[in-house]
Short mmCIF file of N, CA and C in Angstrom, two decimals:
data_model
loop_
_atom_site.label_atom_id
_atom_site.label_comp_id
_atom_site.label_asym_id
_atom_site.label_seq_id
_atom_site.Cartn_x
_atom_site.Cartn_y
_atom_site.Cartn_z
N UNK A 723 0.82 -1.20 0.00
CA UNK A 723 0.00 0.00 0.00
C UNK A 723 0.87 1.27 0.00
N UNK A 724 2.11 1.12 0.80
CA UNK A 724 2.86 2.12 0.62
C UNK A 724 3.26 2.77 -0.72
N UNK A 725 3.46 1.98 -1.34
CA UNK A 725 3.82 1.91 -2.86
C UNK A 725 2.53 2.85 -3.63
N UNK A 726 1.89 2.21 -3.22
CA UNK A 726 0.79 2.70 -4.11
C UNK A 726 0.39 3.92 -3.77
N UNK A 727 0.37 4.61 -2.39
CA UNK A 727 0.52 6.03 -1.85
C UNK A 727 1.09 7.00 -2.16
N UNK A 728 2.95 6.48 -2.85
CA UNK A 728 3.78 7.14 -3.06
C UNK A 728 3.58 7.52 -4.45
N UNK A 729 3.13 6.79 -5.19
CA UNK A 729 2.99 6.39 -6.69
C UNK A 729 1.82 7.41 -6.58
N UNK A 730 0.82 8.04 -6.31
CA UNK A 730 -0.46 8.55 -6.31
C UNK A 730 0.04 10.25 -5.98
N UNK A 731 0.35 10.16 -4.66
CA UNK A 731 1.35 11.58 -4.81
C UNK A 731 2.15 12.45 -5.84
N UNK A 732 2.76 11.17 -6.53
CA UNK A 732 4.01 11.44 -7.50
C UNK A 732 3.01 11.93 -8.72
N UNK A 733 1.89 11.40 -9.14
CA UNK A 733 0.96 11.51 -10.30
C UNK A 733 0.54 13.03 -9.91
N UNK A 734 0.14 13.21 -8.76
CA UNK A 734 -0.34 14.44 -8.84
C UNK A 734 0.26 15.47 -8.69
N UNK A 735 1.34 15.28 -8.26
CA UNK A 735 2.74 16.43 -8.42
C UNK A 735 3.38 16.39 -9.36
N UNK A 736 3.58 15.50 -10.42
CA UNK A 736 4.05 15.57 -11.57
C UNK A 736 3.02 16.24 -12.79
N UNK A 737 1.71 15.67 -12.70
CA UNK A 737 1.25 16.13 -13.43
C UNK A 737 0.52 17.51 -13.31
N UNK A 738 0.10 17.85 -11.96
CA UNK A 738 -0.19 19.15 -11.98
C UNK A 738 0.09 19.88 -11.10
N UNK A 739 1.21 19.91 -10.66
CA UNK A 739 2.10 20.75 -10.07
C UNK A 739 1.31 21.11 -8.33
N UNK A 740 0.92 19.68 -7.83
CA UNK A 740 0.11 20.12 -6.50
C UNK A 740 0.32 19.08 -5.90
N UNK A 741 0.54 19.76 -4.51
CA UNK A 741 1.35 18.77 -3.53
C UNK A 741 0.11 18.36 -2.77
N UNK A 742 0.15 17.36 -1.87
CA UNK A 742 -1.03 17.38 -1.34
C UNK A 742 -0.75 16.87 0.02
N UNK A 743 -1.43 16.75 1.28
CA UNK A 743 -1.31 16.14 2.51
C UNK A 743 -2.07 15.33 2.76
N UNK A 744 -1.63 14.62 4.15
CA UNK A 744 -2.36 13.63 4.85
C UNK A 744 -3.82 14.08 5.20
N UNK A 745 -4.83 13.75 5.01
CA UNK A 745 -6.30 14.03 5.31
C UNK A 745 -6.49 13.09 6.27
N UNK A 746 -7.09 13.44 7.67
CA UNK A 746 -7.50 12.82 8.96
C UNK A 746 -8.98 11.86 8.53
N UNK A 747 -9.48 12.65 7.38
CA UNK A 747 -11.20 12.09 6.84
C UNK A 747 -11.25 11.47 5.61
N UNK A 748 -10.46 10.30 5.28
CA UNK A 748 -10.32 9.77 3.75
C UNK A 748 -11.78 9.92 3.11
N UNK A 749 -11.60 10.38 2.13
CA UNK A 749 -13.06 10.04 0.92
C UNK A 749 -13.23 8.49 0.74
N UNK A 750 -14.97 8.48 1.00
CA UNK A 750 -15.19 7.06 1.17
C UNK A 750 -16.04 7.10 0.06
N UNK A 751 -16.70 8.07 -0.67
CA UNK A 751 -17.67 8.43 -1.65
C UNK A 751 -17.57 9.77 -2.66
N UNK A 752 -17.15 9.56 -3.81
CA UNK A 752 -16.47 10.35 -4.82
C UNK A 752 -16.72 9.36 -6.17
N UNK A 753 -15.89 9.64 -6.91
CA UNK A 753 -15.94 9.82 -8.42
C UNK A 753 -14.57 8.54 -8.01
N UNK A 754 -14.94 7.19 -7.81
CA UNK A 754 -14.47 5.89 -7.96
C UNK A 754 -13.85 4.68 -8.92
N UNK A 755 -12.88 5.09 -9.24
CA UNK A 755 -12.22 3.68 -10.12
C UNK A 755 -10.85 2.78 -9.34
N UNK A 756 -11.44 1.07 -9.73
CA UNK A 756 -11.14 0.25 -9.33
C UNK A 756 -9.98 -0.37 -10.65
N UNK A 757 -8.74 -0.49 -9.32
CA UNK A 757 -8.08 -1.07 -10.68
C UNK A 757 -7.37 -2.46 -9.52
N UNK A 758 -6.75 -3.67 -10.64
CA UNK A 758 -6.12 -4.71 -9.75
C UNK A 758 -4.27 -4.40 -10.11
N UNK A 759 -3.57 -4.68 -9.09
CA UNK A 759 -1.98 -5.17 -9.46
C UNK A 759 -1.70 -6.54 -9.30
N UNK A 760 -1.42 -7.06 -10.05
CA UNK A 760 -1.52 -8.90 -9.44
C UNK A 760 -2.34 -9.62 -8.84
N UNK A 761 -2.42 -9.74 -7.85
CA UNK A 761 -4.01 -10.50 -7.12
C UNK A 761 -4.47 -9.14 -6.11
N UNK A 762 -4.05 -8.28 -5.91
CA UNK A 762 -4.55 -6.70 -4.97
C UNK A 762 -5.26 -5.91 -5.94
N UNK A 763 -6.35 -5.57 -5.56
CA UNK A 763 -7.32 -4.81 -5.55
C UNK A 763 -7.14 -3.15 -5.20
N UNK A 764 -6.85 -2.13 -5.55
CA UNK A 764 -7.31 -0.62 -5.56
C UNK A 764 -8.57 0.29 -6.12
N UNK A 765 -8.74 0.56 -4.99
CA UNK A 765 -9.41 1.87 -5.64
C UNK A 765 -8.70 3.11 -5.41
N UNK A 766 -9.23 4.08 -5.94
CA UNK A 766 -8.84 5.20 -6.52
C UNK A 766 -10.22 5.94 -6.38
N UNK A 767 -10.38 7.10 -5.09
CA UNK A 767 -11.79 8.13 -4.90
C UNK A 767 -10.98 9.10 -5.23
N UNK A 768 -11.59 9.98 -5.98
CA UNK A 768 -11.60 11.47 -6.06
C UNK A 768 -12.42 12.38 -6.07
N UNK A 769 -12.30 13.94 -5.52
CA UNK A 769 -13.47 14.60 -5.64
C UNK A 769 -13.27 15.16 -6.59
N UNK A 770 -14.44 16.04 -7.04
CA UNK A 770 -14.89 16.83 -8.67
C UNK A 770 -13.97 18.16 -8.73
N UNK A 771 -13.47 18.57 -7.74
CA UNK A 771 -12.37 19.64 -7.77
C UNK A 771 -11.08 19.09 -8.21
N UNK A 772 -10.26 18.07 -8.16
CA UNK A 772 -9.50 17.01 -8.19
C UNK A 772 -9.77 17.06 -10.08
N UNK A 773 -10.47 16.48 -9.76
CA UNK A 773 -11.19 15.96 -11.59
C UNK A 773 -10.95 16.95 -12.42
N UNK A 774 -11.85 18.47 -11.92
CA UNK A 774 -11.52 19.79 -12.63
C UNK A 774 -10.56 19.90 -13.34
N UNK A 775 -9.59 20.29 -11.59
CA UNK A 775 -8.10 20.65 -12.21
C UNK A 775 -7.39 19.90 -13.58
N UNK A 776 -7.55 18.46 -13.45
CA UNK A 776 -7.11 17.72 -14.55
C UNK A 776 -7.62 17.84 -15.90
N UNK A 777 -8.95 17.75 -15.54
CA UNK A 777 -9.58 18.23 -16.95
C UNK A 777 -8.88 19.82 -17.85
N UNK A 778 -9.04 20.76 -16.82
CA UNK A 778 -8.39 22.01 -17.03
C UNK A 778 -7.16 22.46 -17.68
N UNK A 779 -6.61 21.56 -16.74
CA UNK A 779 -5.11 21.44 -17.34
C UNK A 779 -4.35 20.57 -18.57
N UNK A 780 -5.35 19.32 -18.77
CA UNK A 780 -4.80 18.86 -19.60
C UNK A 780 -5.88 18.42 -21.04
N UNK A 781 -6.45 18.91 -20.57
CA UNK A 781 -7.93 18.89 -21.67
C UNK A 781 -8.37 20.50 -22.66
N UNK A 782 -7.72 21.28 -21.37
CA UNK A 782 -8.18 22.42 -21.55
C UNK A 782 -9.88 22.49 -20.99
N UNK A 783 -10.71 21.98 -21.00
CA UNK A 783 -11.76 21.92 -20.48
C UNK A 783 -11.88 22.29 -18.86
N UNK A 784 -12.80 24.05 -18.77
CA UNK A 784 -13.01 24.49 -18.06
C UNK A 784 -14.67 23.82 -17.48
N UNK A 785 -15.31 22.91 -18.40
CA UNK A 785 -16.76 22.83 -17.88
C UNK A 785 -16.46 21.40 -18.29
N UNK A 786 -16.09 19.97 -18.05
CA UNK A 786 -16.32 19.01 -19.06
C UNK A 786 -17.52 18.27 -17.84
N UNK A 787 -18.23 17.54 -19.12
CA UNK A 787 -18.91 16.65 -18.48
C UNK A 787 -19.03 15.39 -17.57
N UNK A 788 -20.01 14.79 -17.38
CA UNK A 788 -19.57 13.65 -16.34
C UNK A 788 -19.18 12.85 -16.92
N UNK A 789 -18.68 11.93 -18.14
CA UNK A 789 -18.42 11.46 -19.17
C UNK A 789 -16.79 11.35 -18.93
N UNK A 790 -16.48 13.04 -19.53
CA UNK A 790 -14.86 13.25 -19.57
C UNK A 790 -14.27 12.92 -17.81
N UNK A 791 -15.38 13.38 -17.00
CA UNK A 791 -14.74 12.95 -15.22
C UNK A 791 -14.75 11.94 -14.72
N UNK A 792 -15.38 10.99 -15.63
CA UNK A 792 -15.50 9.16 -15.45
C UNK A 792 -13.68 9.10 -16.09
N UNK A 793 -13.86 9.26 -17.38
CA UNK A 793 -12.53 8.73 -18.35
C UNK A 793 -11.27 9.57 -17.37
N UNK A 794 -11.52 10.60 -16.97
CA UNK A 794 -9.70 11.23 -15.89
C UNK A 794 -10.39 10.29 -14.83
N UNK A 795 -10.84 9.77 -13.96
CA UNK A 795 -11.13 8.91 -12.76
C UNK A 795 -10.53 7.62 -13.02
N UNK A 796 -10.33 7.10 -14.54
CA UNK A 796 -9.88 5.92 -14.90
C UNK A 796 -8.53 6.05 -15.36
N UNK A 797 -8.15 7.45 -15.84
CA UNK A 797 -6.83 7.70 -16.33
C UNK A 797 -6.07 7.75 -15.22
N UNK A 798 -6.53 8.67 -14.26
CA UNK A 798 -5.62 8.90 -12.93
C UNK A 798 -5.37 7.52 -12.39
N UNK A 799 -6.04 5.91 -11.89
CA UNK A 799 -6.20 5.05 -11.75
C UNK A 799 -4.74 4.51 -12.13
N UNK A 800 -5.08 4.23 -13.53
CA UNK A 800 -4.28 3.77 -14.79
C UNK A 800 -3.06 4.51 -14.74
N UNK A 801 -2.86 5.68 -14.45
CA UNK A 801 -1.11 6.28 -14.53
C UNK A 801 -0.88 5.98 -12.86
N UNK A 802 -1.55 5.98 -12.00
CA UNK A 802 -0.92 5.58 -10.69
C UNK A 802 -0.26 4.30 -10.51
N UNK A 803 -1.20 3.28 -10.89
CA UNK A 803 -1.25 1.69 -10.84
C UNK A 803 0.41 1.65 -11.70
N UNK A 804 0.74 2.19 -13.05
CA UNK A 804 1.17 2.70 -13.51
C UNK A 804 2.38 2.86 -12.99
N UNK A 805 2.61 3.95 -12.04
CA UNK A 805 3.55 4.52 -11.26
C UNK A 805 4.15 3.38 -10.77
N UNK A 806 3.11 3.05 -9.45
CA UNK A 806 3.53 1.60 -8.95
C UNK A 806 4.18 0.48 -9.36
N UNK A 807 3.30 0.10 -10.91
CA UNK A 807 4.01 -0.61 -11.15
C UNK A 807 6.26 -0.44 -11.19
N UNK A 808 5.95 0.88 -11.72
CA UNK A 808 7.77 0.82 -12.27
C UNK A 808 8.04 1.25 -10.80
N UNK A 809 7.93 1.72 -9.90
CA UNK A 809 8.56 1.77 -8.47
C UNK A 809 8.44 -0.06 -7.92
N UNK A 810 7.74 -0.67 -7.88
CA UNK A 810 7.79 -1.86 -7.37
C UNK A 810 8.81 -2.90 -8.19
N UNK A 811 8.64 -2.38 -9.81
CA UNK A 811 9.92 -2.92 -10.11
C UNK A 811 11.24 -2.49 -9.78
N UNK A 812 11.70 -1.51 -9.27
CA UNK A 812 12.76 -0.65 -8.57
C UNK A 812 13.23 -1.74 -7.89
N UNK A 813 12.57 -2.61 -7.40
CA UNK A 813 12.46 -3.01 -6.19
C UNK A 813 12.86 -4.62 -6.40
N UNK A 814 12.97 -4.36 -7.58
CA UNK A 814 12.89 -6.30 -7.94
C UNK A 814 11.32 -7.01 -8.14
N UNK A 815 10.71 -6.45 -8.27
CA UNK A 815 9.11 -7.20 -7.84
C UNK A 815 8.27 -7.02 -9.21
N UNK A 816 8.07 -7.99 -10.23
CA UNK A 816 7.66 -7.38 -11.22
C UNK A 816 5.86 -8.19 -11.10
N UNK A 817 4.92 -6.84 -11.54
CA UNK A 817 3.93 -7.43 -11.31
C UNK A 817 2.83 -7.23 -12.58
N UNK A 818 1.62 -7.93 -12.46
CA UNK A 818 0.98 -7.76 -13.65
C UNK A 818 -0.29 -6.51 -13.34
N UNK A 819 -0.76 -5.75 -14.70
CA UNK A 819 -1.55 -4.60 -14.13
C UNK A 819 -2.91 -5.00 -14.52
N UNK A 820 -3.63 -4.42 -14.46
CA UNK A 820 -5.08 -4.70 -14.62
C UNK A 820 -5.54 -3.63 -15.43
N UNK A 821 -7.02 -3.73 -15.94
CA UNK A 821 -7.72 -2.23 -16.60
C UNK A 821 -8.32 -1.35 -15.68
N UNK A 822 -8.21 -0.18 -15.73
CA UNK A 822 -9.52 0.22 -14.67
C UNK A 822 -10.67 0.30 -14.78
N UNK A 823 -11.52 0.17 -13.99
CA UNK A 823 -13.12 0.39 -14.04
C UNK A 823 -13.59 1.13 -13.43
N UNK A 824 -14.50 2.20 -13.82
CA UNK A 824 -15.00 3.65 -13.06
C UNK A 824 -16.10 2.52 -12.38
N UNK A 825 -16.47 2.74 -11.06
CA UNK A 825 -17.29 1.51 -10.09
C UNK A 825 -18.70 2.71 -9.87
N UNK A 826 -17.87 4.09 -10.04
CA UNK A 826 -19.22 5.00 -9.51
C UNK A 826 -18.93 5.73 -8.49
N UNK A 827 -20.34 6.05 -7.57
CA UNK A 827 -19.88 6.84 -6.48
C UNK A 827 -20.73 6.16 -5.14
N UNK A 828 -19.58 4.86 -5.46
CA UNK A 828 -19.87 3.83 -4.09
C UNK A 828 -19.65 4.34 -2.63
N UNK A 829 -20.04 3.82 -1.77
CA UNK A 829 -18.87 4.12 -0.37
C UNK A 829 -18.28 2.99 -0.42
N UNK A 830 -17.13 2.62 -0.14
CA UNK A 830 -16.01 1.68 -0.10
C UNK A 830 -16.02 1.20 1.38
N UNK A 831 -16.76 0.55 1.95
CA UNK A 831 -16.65 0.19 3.07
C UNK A 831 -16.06 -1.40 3.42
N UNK A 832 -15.97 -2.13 2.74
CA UNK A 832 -14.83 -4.03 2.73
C UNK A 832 -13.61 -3.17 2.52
N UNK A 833 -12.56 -2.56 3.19
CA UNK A 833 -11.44 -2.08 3.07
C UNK A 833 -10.24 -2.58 3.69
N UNK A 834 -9.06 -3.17 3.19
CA UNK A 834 -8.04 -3.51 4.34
C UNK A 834 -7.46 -2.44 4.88
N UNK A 835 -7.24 -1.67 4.10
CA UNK A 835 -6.29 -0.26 4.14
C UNK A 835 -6.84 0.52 3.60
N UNK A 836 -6.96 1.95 4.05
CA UNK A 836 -6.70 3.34 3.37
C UNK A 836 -7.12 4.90 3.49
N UNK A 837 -5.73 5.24 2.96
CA UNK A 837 -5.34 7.28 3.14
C UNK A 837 -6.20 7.87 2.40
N UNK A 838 -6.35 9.22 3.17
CA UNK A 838 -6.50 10.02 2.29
C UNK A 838 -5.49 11.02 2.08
N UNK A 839 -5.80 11.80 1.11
CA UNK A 839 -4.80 13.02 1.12
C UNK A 839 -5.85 14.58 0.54
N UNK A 840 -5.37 15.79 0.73
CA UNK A 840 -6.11 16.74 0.49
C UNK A 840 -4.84 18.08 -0.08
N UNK A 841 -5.27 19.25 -0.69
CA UNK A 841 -4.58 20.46 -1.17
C UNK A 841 -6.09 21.22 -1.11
N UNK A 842 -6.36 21.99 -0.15
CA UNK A 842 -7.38 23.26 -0.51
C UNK A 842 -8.54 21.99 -1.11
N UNK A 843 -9.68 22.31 -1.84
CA UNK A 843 -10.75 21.57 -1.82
C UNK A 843 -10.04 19.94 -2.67
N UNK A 844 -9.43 20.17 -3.13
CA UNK A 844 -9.09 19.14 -3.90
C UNK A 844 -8.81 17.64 -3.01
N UNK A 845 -9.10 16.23 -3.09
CA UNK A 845 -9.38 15.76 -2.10
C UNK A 845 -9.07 14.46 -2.99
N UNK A 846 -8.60 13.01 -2.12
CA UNK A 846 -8.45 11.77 -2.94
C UNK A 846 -8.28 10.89 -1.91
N UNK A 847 -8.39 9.63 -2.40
CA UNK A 847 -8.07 8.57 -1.56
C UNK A 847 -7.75 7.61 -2.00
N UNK A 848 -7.52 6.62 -1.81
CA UNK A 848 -6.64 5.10 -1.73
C UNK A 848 -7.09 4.14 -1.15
N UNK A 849 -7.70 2.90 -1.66
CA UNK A 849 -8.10 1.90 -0.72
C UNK A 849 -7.47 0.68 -0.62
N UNK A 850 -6.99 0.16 -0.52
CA UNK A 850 -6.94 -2.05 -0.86
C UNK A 850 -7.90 -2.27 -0.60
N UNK A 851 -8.32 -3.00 -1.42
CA UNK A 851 -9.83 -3.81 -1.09
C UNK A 851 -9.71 -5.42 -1.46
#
């Protein structure tokens, strides 16, 4: 899980220049995609400010629809899992990735683990499931 924390950070500071912190209140219900690494299970919550920015920045889209905030919910997923993967190979550990699937705006409550993190409204989380 660590891995996958670090890897999630790195996505969002690389790609849009925003650091983010430890949140005491992980998002349990947001804009949800599920992805697997080998036999482990992630999700991936984000809120619609989160989504924005990405859209904004790399879409150019100041208004996009719920459509385009499903497909960045699955992209962000997909470049984290992503991340992970080549940090876990760092490591010697080579693993297989999965597709993501936008699940919705479940609450994630069967959880083994998981953070949140926050910057000003912008808000995310991390689960093993």
């Amino acid at each position: 899980m660590e891995i996958l924390q670090k890897a999630l950070l790195c996505v969002i500071k690389d790609t849009l220049n925003v650091s983010m912190i430890e949140d005491k209140f992980p998002l349990n219900k947001a804009f949800t995609s599920r992805i697997r690494l080998d036999s482990r299970t992630f999700c991936i919550v984000t809120n619609k400010p989160l989504l924005l920015k990405f859209a904004l920045d790399f879409l150019n889209e100041d208004n996009p629809n719920d459509d385009t905030l499903i497909d960045i919910s699955k992209e962000m997923a997909n470049i984290t899992i992503g991340k992970a993967k080549v940090l876990y190979e760092e490591s010697g550990i080579v693993l297989k990735l999965g597709i993501p699937e936008f699940i919705g705006n479940k609450t994630i409550d069967n959880y083994n683990g998981r953070i949140g993190y926050r910057s000003k409204n912008m808000r995310c989380s991390i689960y093993e499931i």
